[in-house]
Amino acid sequence: MEKRMAPSSGRLSLAASQVEFPPVLQERYTTIFLPVSNMGFLMSKSMDANLQKQQEFMLHNSRLQMERQILMQNQMRERQMAMQIAWSREFLKYFGSFFAVATLGLTAGAIKRKQPGMLAPIVPLGFVFAYQMDSAYGTLIYRMRGEAENIMASEHDRLDLPLGTPTYESIEKARRAKTGLISFLEK
């Protein structure tokens, strides 16, 4: 809604005084000396444009930061999962050795003493060995992931925290109770 005075009048208002320009200079100085009523509008328009650009820039940066954070958290999760699988494989080596020695020893003892009851510990140890084998090299991870997705989809109420999701107010209340310090904003 910019209003300009007619070039034939030769006058533009500048602050409180009236300045007269010859018609030849009228076009040249129109861009420098704007009418007071339009000057605020043009500055406001420019500031709005700059504010809009700044908001877009901030939104773009926050999106980039969030994407980086998501990628970083996913990489940390993948590393933790890789460590867990590696731990299962390493544990399986030691437990497998123990299971083999125990099975051989118990079998030899049962044959030598003619007591088949000595073979009983092999059954639970066999279940533990099978679980570790499935965890280290089998499909346990995939079955667990499928079950977790099922829980999240159909039994979401089991995932609720005891007192609900923590809020800023609850965290601040606990912080104040623990430290006894107040922030400078609360003074």
Coordinates of N, CA and C in Angstrom, one line a residue:
M1 N 0.8 -1.2 0.0 CA 0.0 0.0 0.0 C 0.9 1.2 0.0
E2 N 1.8 1.3 -0.9 CA 2.7 2.5 -1.0 C 2.0 3.6 -1.7
K3 N 2.0 4.8 -1.1 CA 1.4 6.0 -1.8 C 2.5 6.9 -2.1
R4 N 2.6 7.3 -3.3 CA 3.6 8.3 -3.7 C 2.9 9.5 -4.2
M5 N 3.5 10.6 -4.0 CA 2.9 11.9 -4.4 C 3.1 12.0 -5.9
A6 N 2.3 12.7 -6.5 CA 2.4 13.0 -8.0 C 3.6 13.7 -8.3
P7 N 4.4 13.3 -9.3 CA 5.6 14.0 -9.7 C 5.4 15.4 -10.0
S8 N 4.3 15.8 -10.5 CA 4.0 17.2 -10.9 C 4.0 18.1 -9.7
S9 N 3.7 17.6 -8.5 CA 3.6 18.5 -7.3 C 4.9 19.0 -6.9
G10 N 5.9 18.1 -7.0 CA 7.3 18.5 -6.7 C 7.6 18.6 -5.2
R11 N 6.7 18.1 -4.3 CA 6.9 18.1 -2.9 C 6.8 16.7 -2.3
L12 N 7.7 16.4 -1.4 CA 7.6 15.2 -0.6 C 7.8 15.6 0.9
S13 N 7.1 15.0 1.8 CA 7.3 15.4 3.2 C 8.5 14.6 3.8
L14 N 9.3 15.3 4.4 CA 10.5 14.8 5.1 C 10.4 15.2 6.5
A15 N 10.2 14.3 7.4 CA 10.0 14.6 8.8 C 8.8 15.5 8.9
A16 N 9.0 16.7 9.6 CA 7.9 17.6 9.8 C 8.0 18.7 8.7
S17 N 9.0 18.9 8.0 CA 9.1 20.0 7.0 C 8.8 19.5 5.6
Q18 N 8.5 20.5 4.8 CA 8.2 20.2 3.4 C 9.5 20.6 2.5
V19 N 9.9 19.6 1.6 CA 11.0 19.9 0.8 C 10.5 19.9 -0.6
E20 N 10.9 20.9 -1.4 CA 10.5 21.0 -2.8 C 11.7 20.6 -3.7
F21 N 11.4 19.8 -4.7 CA 12.4 19.4 -5.7 C 11.9 19.9 -7.0
P22 N 12.9 20.3 -7.8 CA 12.5 20.6 -9.2 C 12.0 19.3 -9.9
P23 N 11.1 19.4 -10.8 CA 10.6 18.2 -11.5 C 11.7 17.3 -12.1
V24 N 12.8 17.8 -12.5 CA 13.9 17.0 -13.1 C 14.5 16.1 -12.0
L25 N 14.7 16.6 -10.8 CA 15.3 15.8 -9.7 C 14.2 15.0 -8.9
Q26 N 13.0 15.2 -9.2 CA 11.9 14.5 -8.5 C 12.1 13.0 -8.5
E27 N 12.3 12.5 -9.8 CA 12.5 11.0 -9.9 C 13.7 10.5 -9.2
R28 N 14.8 11.3 -9.3 CA 16.1 10.9 -8.7 C 16.0 10.8 -7.1
Y29 N 15.4 11.8 -6.5 CA 15.4 11.8 -5.1 C 14.2 11.1 -4.4
T30 N 13.3 10.6 -5.2 CA 12.2 9.9 -4.7 C 12.6 8.6 -3.9
T31 N 13.7 8.0 -4.4 CA 14.2 6.8 -3.8 C 14.9 7.1 -2.5
I32 N 15.5 8.3 -2.4 CA 16.3 8.7 -1.2 C 15.3 9.3 -0.1
F33 N 14.6 10.3 -0.5 CA 13.7 10.9 0.4 C 12.3 10.4 0.2
L34 N 11.8 9.5 1.0 CA 10.5 8.9 0.8 C 9.6 9.7 1.7
P35 N 8.3 9.6 1.4 CA 7.3 10.3 2.3 C 7.4 9.6 3.6
V36 N 7.2 10.3 4.7 CA 7.2 9.8 6.0 C 6.3 8.7 6.2
S37 N 5.1 8.7 5.7 CA 4.1 7.7 5.9 C 4.6 6.4 5.2
N38 N 5.3 6.5 4.1 CA 5.8 5.3 3.4 C 7.1 4.7 3.9
M39 N 7.9 5.6 4.6 CA 9.2 5.2 5.1 C 9.0 4.0 6.1
G40 N 8.1 4.2 7.0 CA 7.9 3.1 8.0 C 7.5 1.8 7.4
F41 N 6.6 2.0 6.4 CA 6.1 0.9 5.7 C 7.2 0.1 4.9
L42 N 8.1 0.8 4.2 CA 9.2 0.2 3.5 C 10.2 -0.5 4.4
M43 N 10.5 0.2 5.6 CA 11.4 -0.4 6.5 C 10.8 -1.6 7.2
S44 N 9.5 -1.5 7.4 CA 8.8 -2.7 8.0 C 8.8 -3.8 7.0
K45 N 8.6 -3.5 5.8 CA 8.5 -4.5 4.7 C 9.9 -5.2 4.6
S46 N 11.0 -4.4 4.7 CA 12.3 -4.9 4.6 C 12.7 -5.7 5.8
M47 N 12.2 -5.3 7.0 CA 12.5 -6.0 8.2 C 11.7 -7.3 8.2
D48 N 10.5 -7.3 7.7 CA 9.7 -8.5 7.6 C 10.4 -9.5 6.7
A49 N 10.9 -9.0 5.6 CA 11.6 -9.9 4.7 C 12.8 -10.5 5.4
N50 N 13.6 -9.7 6.1 CA 14.8 -10.2 6.8 C 14.4 -11.2 7.9
L51 N 13.3 -10.9 8.6 CA 12.9 -11.8 9.6 C 12.4 -13.1 9.1
Q52 N 11.7 -13.0 7.9 CA 11.3 -14.3 7.3 C 12.5 -15.1 6.8
K53 N 13.5 -14.5 6.3 CA 14.7 -15.2 5.8 C 15.4 -15.8 7.1
Q54 N 15.5 -15.0 8.1 CA 16.1 -15.5 9.4 C 15.4 -16.7 9.9
Q55 N 14.1 -16.6 9.9 CA 13.3 -17.8 10.4 C 13.5 -19.0 9.6
E56 N 13.5 -18.8 8.2 CA 13.8 -19.9 7.3 C 15.1 -20.5 7.6
F57 N 16.1 -19.7 7.8 CA 17.5 -20.1 8.1 C 17.5 -20.9 9.4
M58 N 16.9 -20.4 10.4 CA 16.8 -21.1 11.7 C 16.1 -22.4 11.6
L59 N 15.0 -22.5 10.8 CA 14.3 -23.7 10.6 C 15.2 -24.7 9.9
H60 N 15.9 -24.3 8.9 CA 16.8 -25.2 8.1 C 17.9 -25.7 9.1
N61 N 18.5 -24.8 9.9 CA 19.5 -25.3 10.8 C 19.0 -26.2 11.8
S62 N 17.8 -26.0 12.3 CA 17.2 -26.9 13.3 C 16.9 -28.3 12.7
R63 N 16.5 -28.3 11.5 CA 16.3 -29.5 10.8 C 17.6 -30.3 10.6
L64 N 18.6 -29.6 10.2 CA 19.9 -30.2 10.0 C 20.4 -30.8 11.3
Q65 N 20.3 -30.0 12.4 CA 20.7 -30.4 13.7 C 20.0 -31.7 14.1
M66 N 18.7 -31.7 13.9 CA 17.9 -32.8 14.3 C 18.2 -34.1 13.5
E67 N 18.5 -33.9 12.2 CA 18.9 -35.0 11.3 C 20.2 -35.6 11.8
R68 N 21.1 -34.7 12.1 CA 22.4 -35.1 12.6 C 22.3 -35.9 13.9
Q69 N 21.5 -35.4 14.8 CA 21.2 -36.0 16.1 C 20.6 -37.4 15.9
I70 N 19.6 -37.5 15.0 CA 19.0 -38.8 14.8 C 20.0 -39.8 14.2
L71 N 20.9 -39.3 13.2 CA 21.9 -40.2 12.7 C 22.9 -40.6 13.7
M72 N 23.3 -39.6 14.6 CA 24.3 -40.0 15.6 C 23.7 -41.0 16.6
Q73 N 22.4 -40.8 17.0 CA 21.8 -41.8 17.9 C 21.6 -43.1 17.3
N74 N 21.3 -43.2 16.0 CA 21.2 -44.4 15.3 C 22.6 -45.1 15.2
Q75 N 23.6 -44.4 14.9 CA 24.9 -45.0 14.9 C 25.4 -45.5 16.2
M76 N 25.0 -44.8 17.3 CA 25.3 -45.3 18.6 C 24.6 -46.5 18.9
R77 N 23.3 -46.6 18.5 CA 22.5 -47.8 18.7 C 23.1 -49.0 18.0
E78 N 23.5 -48.7 16.7 CA 24.1 -49.8 15.9 C 25.3 -50.3 16.5
R79 N 26.1 -49.4 17.1 CA 27.4 -49.8 17.7 C 27.1 -50.6 19.0
Q80 N 26.1 -50.2 19.7 CA 25.8 -51.0 20.9 C 25.2 -52.4 20.6
M81 N 24.4 -52.4 19.5 CA 23.9 -53.7 19.1 C 25.1 -54.6 18.6
A82 N 26.0 -54.1 17.9 CA 27.2 -54.8 17.4 C 28.0 -55.3 18.6
M83 N 28.1 -54.5 19.6 CA 28.9 -54.9 20.8 C 28.1 -56.1 21.5
Q84 N 26.8 -56.0 21.6 CA 26.0 -57.0 22.2 C 26.1 -58.3 21.5
I85 N 26.1 -58.3 20.1 CA 26.2 -59.5 19.4 C 27.6 -60.1 19.5
A86 N 28.6 -59.2 19.5 CA 30.0 -59.6 19.7 C 30.2 -60.3 21.0
W87 N 29.6 -59.7 22.1 CA 29.6 -60.3 23.4 C 29.0 -61.6 23.4
S88 N 27.8 -61.8 22.8 CA 27.2 -63.1 22.7 C 28.1 -64.1 22.0
R89 N 28.7 -63.7 21.0 CA 29.6 -64.7 20.3 C 30.8 -65.1 21.1
E90 N 31.4 -64.1 21.8 CA 32.5 -64.4 22.7 C 32.1 -65.3 23.8
F91 N 30.9 -65.0 24.4 CA 30.4 -65.8 25.6 C 30.2 -67.2 25.1
L92 N 29.7 -67.3 23.9 CA 29.4 -68.6 23.3 C 30.6 -69.5 23.2
K93 N 31.7 -68.9 22.9 CA 33.0 -69.7 22.8 C 33.3 -70.3 24.1
Y94 N 33.3 -69.4 25.2 CA 33.6 -69.9 26.5 C 32.6 -70.9 27.0
F95 N 31.3 -70.6 26.8 CA 30.2 -71.5 27.3 C 30.2 -72.8 26.5
G96 N 30.5 -72.7 25.2 CA 30.5 -73.9 24.4 C 31.6 -74.8 24.8
S97 N 32.8 -74.2 25.2 CA 33.9 -75.1 25.7 C 33.5 -75.7 27.0
F98 N 32.9 -74.9 27.9 CA 32.4 -75.5 29.2 C 31.4 -76.6 29.0
F99 N 30.4 -76.3 28.1 CA 29.4 -77.3 27.8 C 29.9 -78.6 27.2
A100 N 30.9 -78.5 26.3 CA 31.5 -79.7 25.8 C 32.3 -80.5 26.8
V101 N 33.0 -79.8 27.7 CA 33.8 -80.5 28.7 C 32.8 -81.1 29.7
A102 N 31.8 -80.4 30.1 CA 30.8 -80.9 31.1 C 30.1 -82.1 30.5
T103 N 29.7 -82.0 29.3 CA 28.9 -83.1 28.6 C 29.8 -84.3 28.6
L104 N 31.0 -84.2 28.2 CA 31.9 -85.3 28.1 C 32.2 -85.9 29.5
G105 N 32.4 -85.1 30.5 CA 32.7 -85.5 31.8 C 31.5 -86.2 32.4
L106 N 30.3 -85.6 32.3 CA 29.1 -86.2 32.8 C 28.7 -87.5 32.1
T107 N 29.0 -87.6 30.8 CA 28.7 -88.8 30.1 C 29.7 -89.9 30.6
A108 N 30.9 -89.6 30.7 CA 31.9 -90.6 31.1 C 31.6 -91.1 32.5
G109 N 31.2 -90.1 33.4 CA 30.9 -90.5 34.8 C 29.6 -91.4 34.9
A110 N 28.7 -91.1 34.0 CA 27.4 -91.8 34.0 C 27.7 -93.3 33.5
I111 N 28.6 -93.4 32.5 CA 28.9 -94.7 32.0 C 29.7 -95.5 33.0
K112 N 30.7 -94.8 33.6 CA 31.6 -95.5 34.5 C 30.9 -96.0 35.8
R113 N 30.0 -95.1 36.3 CA 29.2 -95.5 37.6 C 27.9 -96.1 37.3
K114 N 27.6 -96.2 36.1 CA 26.3 -96.8 35.6 C 25.1 -96.1 36.3
Q115 N 25.2 -94.7 36.3 CA 24.1 -93.9 36.9 C 23.6 -92.9 35.8
P116 N 22.5 -93.2 35.2 CA 22.0 -92.3 34.1 C 21.6 -90.9 34.7
G117 N 21.3 -90.8 36.0 CA 20.9 -89.5 36.6 C 22.0 -88.5 36.5
M118 N 23.3 -88.9 36.3 CA 24.3 -87.9 36.1 C 24.2 -87.1 34.8
L119 N 23.4 -87.6 33.9 CA 23.3 -86.9 32.6 C 22.2 -85.7 32.7
A120 N 21.5 -85.6 33.9 CA 20.5 -84.6 34.0 C 21.0 -83.2 33.9
P121 N 22.1 -82.8 34.3 CA 22.6 -81.4 34.1 C 22.8 -81.0 32.7
I122 N 22.9 -82.0 31.8 CA 23.2 -81.7 30.4 C 21.9 -81.0 29.8
V123 N 20.7 -81.3 30.3 CA 19.5 -80.8 29.7 C 19.4 -79.3 29.9
P124 N 19.5 -78.7 31.1 CA 19.4 -77.3 31.2 C 20.6 -76.6 30.6
L125 N 21.8 -77.2 30.7 CA 23.0 -76.6 30.0 C 22.8 -76.6 28.5
G126 N 22.1 -77.6 28.0 CA 21.8 -77.6 26.5 C 20.9 -76.5 26.1
F127 N 19.9 -76.2 27.0 CA 19.0 -75.1 26.7 C 19.7 -73.7 26.7
V128 N 20.6 -73.5 27.7 CA 21.4 -72.3 27.7 C 22.3 -72.2 26.5
F129 N 22.9 -73.3 26.1 CA 23.8 -73.3 24.9 C 23.0 -73.0 23.7
A130 N 21.8 -73.6 23.5 CA 21.0 -73.3 22.4 C 20.6 -71.8 22.3
Y131 N 20.2 -71.3 23.5 CA 19.9 -69.8 23.5 C 21.0 -69.0 23.1
Q132 N 22.2 -69.3 23.6 CA 23.4 -68.5 23.3 C 23.7 -68.6 21.8
M133 N 23.6 -69.8 21.3 CA 23.9 -70.0 19.9 C 22.9 -69.2 19.0
D134 N 21.6 -69.2 19.4 CA 20.6 -68.5 18.6 C 20.9 -67.0 18.7
S135 N 21.3 -66.5 19.9 CA 21.6 -65.1 20.1 C 22.8 -64.7 19.3
A136 N 23.8 -65.5 19.2 CA 25.0 -65.1 18.6 C 25.0 -65.3 17.1
Y137 N 24.3 -66.3 16.6 CA 24.4 -66.6 15.1 C 23.0 -66.8 14.5
G138 N 22.0 -66.9 15.3 CA 20.7 -67.3 14.8 C 19.8 -66.1 14.5
T139 N 18.5 -66.4 14.6 CA 17.5 -65.4 14.3 C 16.8 -64.7 15.5
L140 N 17.4 -64.9 16.6 CA 16.8 -64.3 17.9 C 16.6 -62.8 17.7
I141 N 17.5 -62.1 17.2 CA 17.4 -60.7 17.1 C 16.2 -60.3 16.2
Y142 N 16.0 -61.0 15.1 CA 14.9 -60.7 14.2 C 13.5 -61.0 14.9
R143 N 13.5 -62.1 15.6 CA 12.3 -62.4 16.3 C 12.0 -61.4 17.5
M144 N 13.0 -61.0 18.1 CA 12.9 -59.9 19.2 C 12.4 -58.6 18.6
R145 N 13.0 -58.2 17.5 CA 12.5 -57.0 16.8 C 11.1 -57.1 16.4
G146 N 10.7 -58.2 15.8 CA 9.3 -58.4 15.4 C 8.3 -58.3 16.6
E147 N 8.7 -58.9 17.7 CA 7.9 -58.9 18.9 C 7.8 -57.4 19.5
A148 N 8.9 -56.7 19.4 CA 9.0 -55.3 19.9 C 8.0 -54.5 19.1
E149 N 8.1 -54.7 17.8 CA 7.2 -53.9 16.9 C 5.7 -54.2 17.2
N150 N 5.4 -55.5 17.5 CA 4.1 -55.9 17.8 C 3.6 -55.2 19.1
I151 N 4.5 -55.2 20.1 CA 4.2 -54.6 21.4 C 3.9 -53.1 21.2
M152 N 4.7 -52.4 20.4 CA 4.6 -51.0 20.2 C 3.3 -50.7 19.4
A153 N 2.9 -51.6 18.6 CA 1.7 -51.4 17.8 C 0.4 -51.7 18.5
S154 N 0.4 -52.8 19.2 CA -0.9 -53.3 19.8 C -1.0 -53.2 21.4
E155 N 0.2 -53.1 22.0 CA 0.2 -53.0 23.5 C 0.9 -51.8 24.0
H156 N 0.7 -50.7 23.4 CA 1.4 -49.5 23.7 C 1.3 -49.0 25.1
D157 N 0.2 -49.4 25.8 CA 0.0 -48.9 27.2 C 1.0 -49.6 28.1
R158 N 1.6 -50.7 27.7 CA 2.6 -51.3 28.6 C 3.9 -50.5 28.6
L159 N 4.1 -49.6 27.7 CA 5.3 -48.8 27.6 C 5.2 -47.5 28.3
D160 N 4.1 -47.2 28.9 CA 3.9 -45.9 29.7 C 4.8 -45.9 30.9
L161 N 5.4 -44.8 31.2 CA 6.3 -44.6 32.4 C 5.4 -44.5 33.6
P162 N 5.9 -44.8 34.8 CA 5.0 -44.8 36.0 C 4.3 -43.5 36.3
L163 N 5.0 -42.4 36.2 CA 4.3 -41.1 36.5 C 4.1 -40.3 35.2
G164 N 4.1 -41.0 34.1 CA 4.0 -40.3 32.8 C 5.3 -39.8 32.3
T165 N 5.2 -39.1 31.1 CA 6.4 -38.6 30.5 C 6.9 -37.4 31.4
P166 N 8.2 -37.3 31.7 CA 8.7 -36.2 32.5 C 8.5 -34.9 31.7
T167 N 8.1 -33.8 32.5 CA 7.9 -32.5 31.9 C 9.0 -31.6 32.5
Y168 N 9.1 -30.4 31.9 CA 10.0 -29.4 32.3 C 9.7 -29.1 33.8
E169 N 8.5 -28.9 34.1 CA 8.1 -28.5 35.5 C 8.5 -29.6 36.5
S170 N 8.3 -30.9 36.2 CA 8.6 -31.9 37.1 C 10.1 -32.0 37.3
I171 N 10.9 -31.8 36.2 CA 12.3 -31.8 36.3 C 12.8 -30.7 37.2
E172 N 12.3 -29.5 36.9 CA 12.7 -28.3 37.7 C 12.3 -28.5 39.2
K173 N 11.2 -29.0 39.4 CA 10.8 -29.2 40.8 C 11.7 -30.2 41.5
A174 N 12.1 -31.2 40.9 CA 13.1 -32.2 41.4 C 14.5 -31.5 41.6
R175 N 14.9 -30.7 40.6 CA 16.2 -30.1 40.7 C 16.2 -29.1 41.9
R176 N 15.1 -28.3 42.0 CA 15.1 -27.3 43.1 C 15.1 -28.0 44.5
A177 N 14.3 -29.1 44.6 CA 14.3 -29.9 45.8 C 15.6 -30.5 46.2
K178 N 16.4 -30.9 45.2 CA 17.7 -31.6 45.4 C 18.8 -30.6 45.7
T179 N 18.9 -29.5 45.0 CA 20.0 -28.6 45.1 C 19.7 -27.4 46.0
G180 N 18.4 -27.0 46.0 CA 18.1 -25.8 46.8 C 18.4 -24.5 46.1
L181 N 19.0 -24.6 44.9 CA 19.4 -23.4 44.2 C 18.2 -23.0 43.3
I182 N 18.1 -21.7 43.1 CA 17.1 -21.2 42.2 C 17.8 -20.5 41.0
S183 N 17.2 -20.5 39.9 CA 17.8 -19.9 38.7 C 17.6 -18.3 38.8
F184 N 18.4 -17.6 38.1 CA 18.3 -16.2 38.1 C 17.1 -15.7 37.5
L185 N 16.4 -16.5 36.7 CA 15.1 -16.1 36.1 C 14.0 -16.1 37.1
E186 N 14.1 -16.8 38.2 CA 13.1 -17.0 39.2 C 13.1 -15.9 40.3
K187 N 14.2 -15.1 40.3 CA 14.3 -14.0 41.3 C 13.4 -12.9 41.1

